[in-house]
C-alpha atoms as one frame of an Amber mdcrd trajectory, in Angstrom:
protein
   0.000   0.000   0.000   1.171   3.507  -0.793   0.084   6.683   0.836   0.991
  10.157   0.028   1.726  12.594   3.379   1.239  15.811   1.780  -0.853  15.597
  -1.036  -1.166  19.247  -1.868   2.234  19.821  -2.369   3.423  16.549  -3.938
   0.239  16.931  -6.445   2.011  20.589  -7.268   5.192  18.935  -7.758   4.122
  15.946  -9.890   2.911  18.396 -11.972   5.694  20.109 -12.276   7.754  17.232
 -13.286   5.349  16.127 -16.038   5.336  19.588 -17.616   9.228  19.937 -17.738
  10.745  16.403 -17.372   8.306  13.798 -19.000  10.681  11.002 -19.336  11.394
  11.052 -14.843   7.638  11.478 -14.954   7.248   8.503 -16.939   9.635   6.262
 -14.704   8.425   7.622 -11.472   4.853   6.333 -12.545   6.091   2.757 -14.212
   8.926   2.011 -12.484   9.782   3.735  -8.941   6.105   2.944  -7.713   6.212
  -0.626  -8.937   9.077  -0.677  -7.233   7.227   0.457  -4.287   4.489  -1.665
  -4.545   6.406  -4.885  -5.102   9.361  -4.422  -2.805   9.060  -5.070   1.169
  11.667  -3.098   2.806  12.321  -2.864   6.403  11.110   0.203   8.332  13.338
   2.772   7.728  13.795   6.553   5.351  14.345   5.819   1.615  14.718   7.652
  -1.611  14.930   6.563  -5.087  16.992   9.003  -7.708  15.146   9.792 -11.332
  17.008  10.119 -14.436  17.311  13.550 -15.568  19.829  15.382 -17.623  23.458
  15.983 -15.264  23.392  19.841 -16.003  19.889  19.989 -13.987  21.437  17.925
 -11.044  24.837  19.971 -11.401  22.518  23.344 -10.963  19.845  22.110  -8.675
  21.241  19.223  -6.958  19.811  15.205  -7.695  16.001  14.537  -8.616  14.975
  12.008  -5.611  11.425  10.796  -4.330  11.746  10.082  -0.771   9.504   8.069
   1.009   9.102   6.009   4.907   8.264   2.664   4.738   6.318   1.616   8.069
   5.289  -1.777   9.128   4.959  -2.622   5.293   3.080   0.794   4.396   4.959
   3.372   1.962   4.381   7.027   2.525   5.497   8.879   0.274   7.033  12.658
   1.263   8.009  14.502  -1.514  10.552  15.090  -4.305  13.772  16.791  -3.812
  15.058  19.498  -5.223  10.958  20.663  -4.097  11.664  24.588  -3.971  12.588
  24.236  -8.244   9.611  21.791  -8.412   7.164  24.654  -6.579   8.226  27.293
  -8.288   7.846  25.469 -12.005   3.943  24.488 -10.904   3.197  28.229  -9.888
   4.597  29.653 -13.279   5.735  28.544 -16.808   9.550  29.201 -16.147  12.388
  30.300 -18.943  14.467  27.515 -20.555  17.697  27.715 -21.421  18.739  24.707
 -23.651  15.937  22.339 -21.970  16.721  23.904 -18.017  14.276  25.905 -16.061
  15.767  28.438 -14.383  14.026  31.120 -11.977  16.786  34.209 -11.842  19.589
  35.174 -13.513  21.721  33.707 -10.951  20.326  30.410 -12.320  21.149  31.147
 -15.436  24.497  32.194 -14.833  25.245  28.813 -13.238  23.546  26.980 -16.370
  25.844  28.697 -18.716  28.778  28.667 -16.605  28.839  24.761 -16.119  27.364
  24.128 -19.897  30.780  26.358 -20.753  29.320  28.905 -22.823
């Protein structure tokens, strides 16, 4: 069984992650929650990373689910990085080559590590 602990804000950043990153969207559904559903862990704090492109984890930091597991029930928390994830829900953000970024600061960092 899988339960969500805050459904508001995981709902905003689900969202998020279909609009910009379809292809982590598209393993969180089919894999990481089959995963989920199928494996029995011990109680404990987990997270599971989703492929994305290495400039967005070089910027932002890694793209993780974490969950709890508890006497064989997963709750889900949220997604890390979730402050990028809010902020793309709330409005359409700028791209540069296929990476959200909120400020110029962002952007600076994007074009710094890409080596523009």
């Amino acid at each position: 069984m899988i339960r969500i602990m805050n459904k508001k804000a995981f709902t905003r950043q689900l969202r998020a992650l279909r609009k910009y990153f379809t292809k982590a969207y598209k393993q969180f559904l089919f894999e990481v929650l089959d995963e989920m559903k199928r494996v029995s862990k011990e109680d404990g704090y987990y997270f599971t990373t989703l492929d994305i492109d290495e400039l967005f984890n070089k910027v932002y930091g890694q793209l993780k689910v974490n969950y709890i597991v508890k006497d064989g029930i997963v709750y889900i928390e949220n997604f890390e990085p979730a402050d990028i994830l809010q902020e793309m829900y709330f409005k359409l953000l700028p791209t540069y080559e296929g990476i959200p970024y909120r400020n110029e600061k962002d952007l600076f960092k994007i074009k710094l590590l890409k080596g523009v």
